[in-house]
Amino acid sequence: DPQHLLVGVIDYGFPSLTTYSSIDGGATWQGPFQPPYPHEELGTAGDPVVAFGRDSTAYTSFISINVREYTLGTLVAEALVSSIAVSSSKNGGTAWQEAVITSRSNVTSKLTGDPQHPLGTITFEFLDKPWMDVGPNPKDLAKDSIYVTYTKFAEEWRIFWLEDLAFLSNPVTFTTIEMVRSEDGGTTWSAPLAVSPTMRRTFGGQAEPAEA
């Protein structure tokens, strides 16, 4: 229906992202309608994208946020992490299902040596800038697949110690565009697939291709 329009916005008057729907080509609008963010997350963080399937199912993708606890020796801290979530609507965007996480970031480390004063690196990931599209499943053209891309930022920090205090060196940032897809209306999602080269950037330097 070319007269049915859908927009997603960041509205700081609400605890979640909001959508608005028009069935007359934009002359009038209904809303706001709020897609519920995943129940295990703390909230949403922006970048809404909307799309329609050929069966008129509406979809919206967005960033959701949480925190991850990590340890360095005896030190315990938390880092902000993100996920890319997708919610669906069977009535044109006026009521949304609870969102499903398509991919999530993490905190990873490569540590060696004394467990109380480990050396190595710790990497903080953040998923950002999602985009979404819906199109025929190449294995079954009668069905739709949902495709979501996003940029994964991975900041790698080297750890060093001064007595019992842990310090982190200037980071090296690795940037990769990844894609996930769903073939069952957004219920389950594929593992992330890199669809761009990974770029490496040192603090204050220029981006360059990362070594294979």
PDB file of C-alpha atoms in Angstrom:
ATOM      1  CA  ASP A   1       0.000   0.000   0.000  1.00  0.00           C
ATOM      2  CA  PRO A   2       1.900   3.102  -1.177  1.00  0.00           C
ATOM      3  CA  GLN A   3      -0.294   5.289   1.032  1.00  0.00           C
ATOM      4  CA  HIS A   4       0.872   3.513   4.192  1.00  0.00           C
ATOM      5  CA  LEU A   5       3.911   5.299   5.624  1.00  0.00           C
ATOM      6  CA  LEU A   6       5.904   4.555   8.761  1.00  0.00           C
ATOM      7  CA  VAL A   7       8.593   6.576  10.524  1.00  0.00           C
ATOM      8  CA  GLY A   8      10.743   5.854  13.552  1.00  0.00           C
ATOM      9  CA  VAL A   9      12.138   8.641  15.734  1.00  0.00           C
ATOM     10  CA  ILE A  10      14.137   9.284  18.886  1.00  0.00           C
ATOM     11  CA  ASP A  11      11.780  11.100  21.252  1.00  0.00           C
ATOM     12  CA  TYR A  12      13.333  12.023  24.576  1.00  0.00           C
ATOM     13  CA  GLY A  13       9.861  12.347  26.104  1.00  0.00           C
ATOM     14  CA  PHE A  14       9.537   8.551  26.108  1.00  0.00           C
ATOM     15  CA  PRO A  15      11.604   5.729  27.626  1.00  0.00           C
ATOM     16  CA  SER A  16      11.854   3.972  24.275  1.00  0.00           C
ATOM     17  CA  LEU A  17      11.947   4.843  20.594  1.00  0.00           C
ATOM     18  CA  THR A  18       8.633   5.781  18.993  1.00  0.00           C
ATOM     19  CA  THR A  19       6.995   5.255  15.619  1.00  0.00           C
ATOM     20  CA  TYR A  20       4.262   7.082  13.766  1.00  0.00           C
ATOM     21  CA  SER A  21       1.990   5.643  11.074  1.00  0.00           C
ATOM     22  CA  SER A  22       0.075   7.262   8.215  1.00  0.00           C
ATOM     23  CA  ILE A  23      -2.445   5.480   5.949  1.00  0.00           C
ATOM     24  CA  ASP A  24      -3.159   8.479   3.706  1.00  0.00           C
ATOM     25  CA  GLY A  25       0.241   9.205   2.208  1.00  0.00           C
ATOM     26  CA  GLY A  26       1.372  11.451   5.042  1.00  0.00           C
ATOM     27  CA  ALA A  27      -1.627  13.803   5.220  1.00  0.00           C
ATOM     28  CA  THR A  28      -2.395  12.663   8.773  1.00  0.00           C
ATOM     29  CA  TRP A  29      -0.447  10.619  11.303  1.00  0.00           C
ATOM     30  CA  GLN A  30      -1.212   8.335  14.229  1.00  0.00           C
ATOM     31  CA  GLY A  31       1.084   7.809  17.197  1.00  0.00           C
ATOM     32  CA  PRO A  32       3.337   7.744  19.019  1.00  0.00           C
ATOM     33  CA  PHE A  33       3.645   3.962  19.255  1.00  0.00           C
ATOM     34  CA  GLN A  34       6.521   2.461  21.234  1.00  0.00           C
ATOM     35  CA  PRO A  35       8.260  -0.801  20.270  1.00  0.00           C
ATOM     36  CA  PRO A  36       9.180  -2.618  23.505  1.00  0.00           C
ATOM     37  CA  TYR A  37      12.932  -3.059  23.817  1.00  0.00           C
ATOM     38  CA  PRO A  38      14.310  -6.512  24.769  1.00  0.00           C
ATOM     39  CA  HIS A  39      13.417  -7.290  28.377  1.00  0.00           C
ATOM     40  CA  GLU A  40      17.029  -8.169  29.272  1.00  0.00           C
ATOM     41  CA  GLU A  41      18.320  -4.768  28.166  1.00  0.00           C
ATOM     42  CA  LEU A  42      18.446  -1.446  30.044  1.00  0.00           C
ATOM     43  CA  GLY A  43      16.891   0.662  27.292  1.00  0.00           C
ATOM     44  CA  THR A  44      17.237   1.923  23.753  1.00  0.00           C
ATOM     45  CA  ALA A  45      19.958   4.119  22.304  1.00  0.00           C
ATOM     46  CA  GLY A  46      18.730   5.405  18.974  1.00  0.00           C
ATOM     47  CA  ASP A  47      19.170   4.864  15.239  1.00  0.00           C
ATOM     48  CA  PRO A  48      15.648   3.583  14.411  1.00  0.00           C
ATOM     49  CA  VAL A  49      15.078   2.101  10.946  1.00  0.00           C
ATOM     50  CA  VAL A  50      11.718   0.937   9.554  1.00  0.00           C
ATOM     51  CA  ALA A  51      10.779  -1.419   6.711  1.00  0.00           C
ATOM     52  CA  PHE A  52       7.817  -3.369   5.338  1.00  0.00           C
ATOM     53  CA  GLY A  53       7.665  -6.986   4.231  1.00  0.00           C
ATOM     54  CA  ARG A  54       5.637  -7.961   1.176  1.00  0.00           C
ATOM     55  CA  ASP A  55       2.934  -9.409   3.465  1.00  0.00           C
ATOM     56  CA  SER A  56       2.534  -5.913   5.033  1.00  0.00           C
ATOM     57  CA  THR A  57       4.371  -6.879   8.241  1.00  0.00           C
ATOM     58  CA  ALA A  58       6.195  -3.822   9.564  1.00  0.00           C
ATOM     59  CA  TYR A  59       9.651  -4.022  11.127  1.00  0.00           C
ATOM     60  CA  THR A  60      11.764  -1.584  13.087  1.00  0.00           C
ATOM     61  CA  SER A  61      15.391  -2.006  14.119  1.00  0.00           C
ATOM     62  CA  PHE A  62      17.270   0.018  16.726  1.00  0.00           C
ATOM     63  CA  ILE A  63      20.159  -0.010  19.178  1.00  0.00           C
ATOM     64  CA  SER A  64      19.558  -1.307  22.692  1.00  0.00           C
ATOM     65  CA  ILE A  65      22.063  -0.955  25.515  1.00  0.00           C
ATOM     66  CA  ASN A  66      23.259  -2.825  28.576  1.00  0.00           C
ATOM     67  CA  VAL A  67      26.381  -3.121  30.723  1.00  0.00           C
ATOM     68  CA  ARG A  68      28.884  -5.960  31.026  1.00  0.00           C
ATOM     69  CA  GLU A  69      31.002  -6.626  34.098  1.00  0.00           C
ATOM     70  CA  TYR A  70      34.668  -7.434  33.604  1.00  0.00           C
ATOM     71  CA  THR A  71      37.660  -8.000  35.858  1.00  0.00           C
ATOM     72  CA  LEU A  72      41.347  -7.071  35.778  1.00  0.00           C
ATOM     73  CA  GLY A  73      43.046  -8.968  38.554  1.00  0.00           C
ATOM     74  CA  THR A  74      41.112  -8.065  41.671  1.00  0.00           C
ATOM     75  CA  LEU A  75      39.528  -5.018  40.045  1.00  0.00           C
ATOM     76  CA  VAL A  76      35.877  -5.239  38.950  1.00  0.00           C
ATOM     77  CA  ALA A  77      34.369  -2.722  36.511  1.00  0.00           C
ATOM     78  CA  GLU A  78      31.532  -2.324  34.029  1.00  0.00           C
ATOM     79  CA  ALA A  79      31.465  -1.306  30.368  1.00  0.00           C
ATOM     80  CA  LEU A  80      28.617  -0.115  28.159  1.00  0.00           C
ATOM     81  CA  VAL A  81      27.684  -2.596  25.431  1.00  0.00           C
ATOM     82  CA  SER A  82      25.063  -2.516  22.708  1.00  0.00           C
ATOM     83  CA  SER A  83      22.814  -4.807  20.712  1.00  0.00           C
ATOM     84  CA  ILE A  84      20.882  -4.407  17.487  1.00  0.00           C
ATOM     85  CA  ALA A  85      17.231  -5.308  18.091  1.00  0.00           C
ATOM     86  CA  VAL A  86      14.293  -5.820  15.719  1.00  0.00           C
ATOM     87  CA  SER A  87      10.585  -5.632  16.524  1.00  0.00           C
ATOM     88  CA  SER A  88       7.693  -6.551  14.229  1.00  0.00           C
ATOM     89  CA  SER A  89       4.088  -5.407  13.855  1.00  0.00           C
ATOM     90  CA  LYS A  90       1.201  -7.151  12.132  1.00  0.00           C
ATOM     91  CA  ASN A  91      -1.068  -4.097  12.125  1.00  0.00           C
ATOM     92  CA  GLY A  92       1.051  -1.541  10.336  1.00  0.00           C
ATOM     93  CA  GLY A  93       3.067  -0.238  13.261  1.00  0.00           C
ATOM     94  CA  THR A  94       0.354   0.641  15.780  1.00  0.00           C
ATOM     95  CA  ALA A  95       1.293  -2.269  18.089  1.00  0.00           C
ATOM     96  CA  TRP A  96       4.748  -3.814  18.289  1.00  0.00           C
ATOM     97  CA  GLN A  97       6.005  -7.181  19.508  1.00  0.00           C
ATOM     98  CA  GLU A  98       8.817  -7.395  22.053  1.00  0.00           C
ATOM     99  CA  ALA A  99      12.079  -6.873  20.184  1.00  0.00           C
ATOM    100  CA  VAL A 100      14.495  -9.696  19.450  1.00  0.00           C
ATOM    101  CA  ILE A 101      18.262  -9.182  19.684  1.00  0.00           C
ATOM    102  CA  THR A 102      19.909  -9.875  16.332  1.00  0.00           C
ATOM    103  CA  SER A 103      23.512  -9.361  17.459  1.00  0.00           C
ATOM    104  CA  ARG A 104      25.233  -8.042  20.574  1.00  0.00           C
ATOM    105  CA  SER A 105      28.617  -6.638  21.493  1.00  0.00           C
ATOM    106  CA  ASN A 106      30.854  -7.917  24.254  1.00  0.00           C
ATOM    107  CA  VAL A 107      33.953  -7.309  26.363  1.00  0.00           C
ATOM    108  CA  THR A 108      36.783  -9.751  25.628  1.00  0.00           C
ATOM    109  CA  SER A 109      40.315 -10.081  26.946  1.00  0.00           C
ATOM    110  CA  LYS A 110      43.583 -11.880  26.198  1.00  0.00           C
ATOM    111  CA  LEU A 111      45.455 -12.028  29.490  1.00  0.00           C
ATOM    112  CA  THR A 112      48.588 -13.826  30.634  1.00  0.00           C
ATOM    113  CA  GLY A 113      50.880 -13.850  33.635  1.00  0.00           C
ATOM    114  CA  ASP A 114      50.090 -13.200  37.281  1.00  0.00           C
ATOM    115  CA  PRO A 115      46.299 -13.506  37.822  1.00  0.00           C
ATOM    116  CA  GLN A 116      46.490 -10.633  40.307  1.00  0.00           C
ATOM    117  CA  HIS A 117      48.331  -8.362  37.832  1.00  0.00           C
ATOM    118  CA  PRO A 118      47.589  -9.803  34.366  1.00  0.00           C
ATOM    119  CA  LEU A 119      49.145  -8.433  31.199  1.00  0.00           C
ATOM    120  CA  GLY A 120      47.668  -8.463  27.718  1.00  0.00           C
ATOM    121  CA  THR A 121      44.773  -6.700  26.043  1.00  0.00           C
ATOM    122  CA  ILE A 122      41.111  -6.018  26.721  1.00  0.00           C
ATOM    123  CA  THR A 123      38.665  -5.178  23.925  1.00  0.00           C
ATOM    124  CA  PHE A 124      35.416  -3.247  24.279  1.00  0.00           C
ATOM    125  CA  GLU A 125      32.925  -3.705  21.426  1.00  0.00           C
ATOM    126  CA  PHE A 126      30.031  -1.463  20.449  1.00  0.00           C
ATOM    127  CA  LEU A 127      27.528  -2.048  17.635  1.00  0.00           C
ATOM    128  CA  ASP A 128      26.315   1.134  15.934  1.00  0.00           C
ATOM    129  CA  LYS A 129      24.645   2.619  12.833  1.00  0.00           C
ATOM    130  CA  PRO A 130      22.223  -0.202  11.936  1.00  0.00           C
ATOM    131  CA  TRP A 131      20.347  -0.358   8.646  1.00  0.00           C
ATOM    132  CA  MET A 132      17.644  -2.819   7.606  1.00  0.00           C
ATOM    133  CA  ASP A 133      15.977  -4.071   4.444  1.00  0.00           C
ATOM    134  CA  VAL A 134      13.507  -6.814   3.585  1.00  0.00           C
ATOM    135  CA  GLY A 135      13.538  -8.794   0.348  1.00  0.00           C
ATOM    136  CA  PRO A 136      12.793 -12.162  -1.262  1.00  0.00           C
ATOM    137  CA  ASN A 137      14.582 -15.145   0.233  1.00  0.00           C
ATOM    138  CA  PRO A 138      16.915 -16.402  -2.523  1.00  0.00           C
ATOM    139  CA  LYS A 139      16.125 -20.005  -1.498  1.00  0.00           C
ATOM    140  CA  ASP A 140      12.354 -19.469  -1.624  1.00  0.00           C
ATOM    141  CA  LEU A 141      11.217 -16.383  -3.528  1.00  0.00           C
ATOM    142  CA  ALA A 142       7.735 -16.584  -2.022  1.00  0.00           C
ATOM    143  CA  LYS A 143       9.169 -15.803   1.423  1.00  0.00           C
ATOM    144  CA  ASP A 144      10.942 -12.712   2.730  1.00  0.00           C
ATOM    145  CA  SER A 145      14.294 -12.433   4.463  1.00  0.00           C
ATOM    146  CA  ILE A 146      15.211  -9.570   6.776  1.00  0.00           C
ATOM    147  CA  TYR A 147      18.733  -8.178   6.469  1.00  0.00           C
ATOM    148  CA  VAL A 148      20.345  -5.947   9.093  1.00  0.00           C
ATOM    149  CA  THR A 149      23.765  -4.371   8.764  1.00  0.00           C
ATOM    150  CA  TYR A 150      25.679  -2.383  11.370  1.00  0.00           C
ATOM    151  CA  THR A 151      29.189  -1.213  12.204  1.00  0.00           C
ATOM    152  CA  LYS A 152      31.104  -3.077  14.901  1.00  0.00           C
ATOM    153  CA  PHE A 153      33.620  -0.870  16.689  1.00  0.00           C
ATOM    154  CA  ALA A 154      36.179  -2.818  18.731  1.00  0.00           C
ATOM    155  CA  GLU A 155      38.563  -0.765  20.883  1.00  0.00           C
ATOM    156  CA  GLU A 156      41.597  -2.770  21.984  1.00  0.00           C
ATOM    157  CA  TRP A 157      43.529  -1.493  25.031  1.00  0.00           C
ATOM    158  CA  ARG A 158      46.850  -2.822  26.327  1.00  0.00           C
ATOM    159  CA  ILE A 159      47.071  -3.257  30.109  1.00  0.00           C
ATOM    160  CA  PHE A 160      49.962  -2.183  32.291  1.00  0.00           C
ATOM    161  CA  TRP A 161      50.371  -1.863  36.051  1.00  0.00           C
ATOM    162  CA  LEU A 162      51.906   0.562  38.494  1.00  0.00           C
ATOM    163  CA  GLU A 163      52.023  -1.415  41.724  1.00  0.00           C
ATOM    164  CA  ASP A 164      48.361  -2.411  42.300  1.00  0.00           C
ATOM    165  CA  LEU A 165      46.839   0.129  39.895  1.00  0.00           C
ATOM    166  CA  ALA A 166      45.822  -0.988  36.397  1.00  0.00           C
ATOM    167  CA  PHE A 167      46.201   1.427  33.486  1.00  0.00           C
ATOM    168  CA  LEU A 168      45.163   1.165  29.849  1.00  0.00           C
ATOM    169  CA  SER A 169      47.274   2.423  26.943  1.00  0.00           C
ATOM    170  CA  ASN A 170      45.915   4.428  24.006  1.00  0.00           C
ATOM    171  CA  PRO A 171      43.430   2.246  22.128  1.00  0.00           C
ATOM    172  CA  VAL A 172      43.586   0.683  18.694  1.00  0.00           C
ATOM    173  CA  THR A 173      40.135   0.739  17.046  1.00  0.00           C
ATOM    174  CA  PHE A 174      39.034  -1.985  14.640  1.00  0.00           C
ATOM    175  CA  THR A 175      35.966  -1.224  12.511  1.00  0.00           C
ATOM    176  CA  THR A 176      33.982  -3.804  10.533  1.00  0.00           C
ATOM    177  CA  ILE A 177      30.580  -3.709   8.838  1.00  0.00           C
ATOM    178  CA  GLU A 178      28.665  -6.883   9.661  1.00  0.00           C
ATOM    179  CA  MET A 179      25.357  -8.343   8.497  1.00  0.00           C
ATOM    180  CA  VAL A 180      22.816 -10.676  10.079  1.00  0.00           C
ATOM    181  CA  ARG A 181      19.679 -12.083   8.454  1.00  0.00           C
ATOM    182  CA  SER A 182      16.435 -13.750   9.497  1.00  0.00           C
ATOM    183  CA  GLU A 183      14.411 -16.172   7.399  1.00  0.00           C
ATOM    184  CA  ASP A 184      11.536 -16.628   9.872  1.00  0.00           C
ATOM    185  CA  GLY A 185      10.153 -13.127  10.313  1.00  0.00           C
ATOM    186  CA  GLY A 186      12.723 -11.975  12.843  1.00  0.00           C
ATOM    187  CA  THR A 187      12.374 -14.816  15.375  1.00  0.00           C
ATOM    188  CA  THR A 188      15.888 -16.181  14.888  1.00  0.00           C
ATOM    189  CA  TRP A 189      18.989 -14.646  13.331  1.00  0.00           C
ATOM    190  CA  SER A 190      22.111 -15.864  11.598  1.00  0.00           C
ATOM    191  CA  ALA A 191      25.587 -15.468  13.014  1.00  0.00           C
ATOM    192  CA  PRO A 192      27.199 -12.113  12.098  1.00  0.00           C
ATOM    193  CA  LEU A 193      28.952 -12.070   8.732  1.00  0.00           C
ATOM    194  CA  ALA A 194      31.639  -9.498   7.899  1.00  0.00           C
ATOM    195  CA  VAL A 195      30.673  -7.677   4.682  1.00  0.00           C
ATOM    196  CA  SER A 196      33.545  -5.175   4.640  1.00  0.00           C
ATOM    197  CA  PRO A 197      37.294  -5.225   5.268  1.00  0.00           C
ATOM    198  CA  THR A 198      38.303  -4.572   8.866  1.00  0.00           C
ATOM    199  CA  MET A 199      39.929  -1.164   9.231  1.00  0.00           C
ATOM    200  CA  ARG A 200      42.482  -0.417  11.957  1.00  0.00           C
ATOM    201  CA  ARG A 201      43.099   3.014  13.455  1.00  0.00           C
ATOM    202  CA  THR A 202      45.609   3.916  16.135  1.00  0.00           C
ATOM    203  CA  PHE A 203      45.113   6.806  18.522  1.00  0.00           C
ATOM    204  CA  GLY A 204      45.625  10.021  16.529  1.00  0.00           C
ATOM    205  CA  GLY A 205      46.412   8.091  13.350  1.00  0.00           C
ATOM    206  CA  GLN A 206      44.737   7.337  10.037  1.00  0.00           C
ATOM    207  CA  ALA A 207      42.535   4.333   9.334  1.00  0.00           C
ATOM    208  CA  GLU A 208      44.200   1.537   7.399  1.00  0.00           C
ATOM    209  CA  PRO A 209      43.319  -2.065   6.532  1.00  0.00           C
ATOM    210  CA  ALA A 210      43.953  -4.435   9.438  1.00  0.00           C
ATOM    211  CA  GLU A 211      46.377  -7.284   8.879  1.00  0.00           C
ATOM    212  CA  ALA A 212      44.777 -10.568   7.903  1.00  0.00           C
TER     213      ALA A 212
END
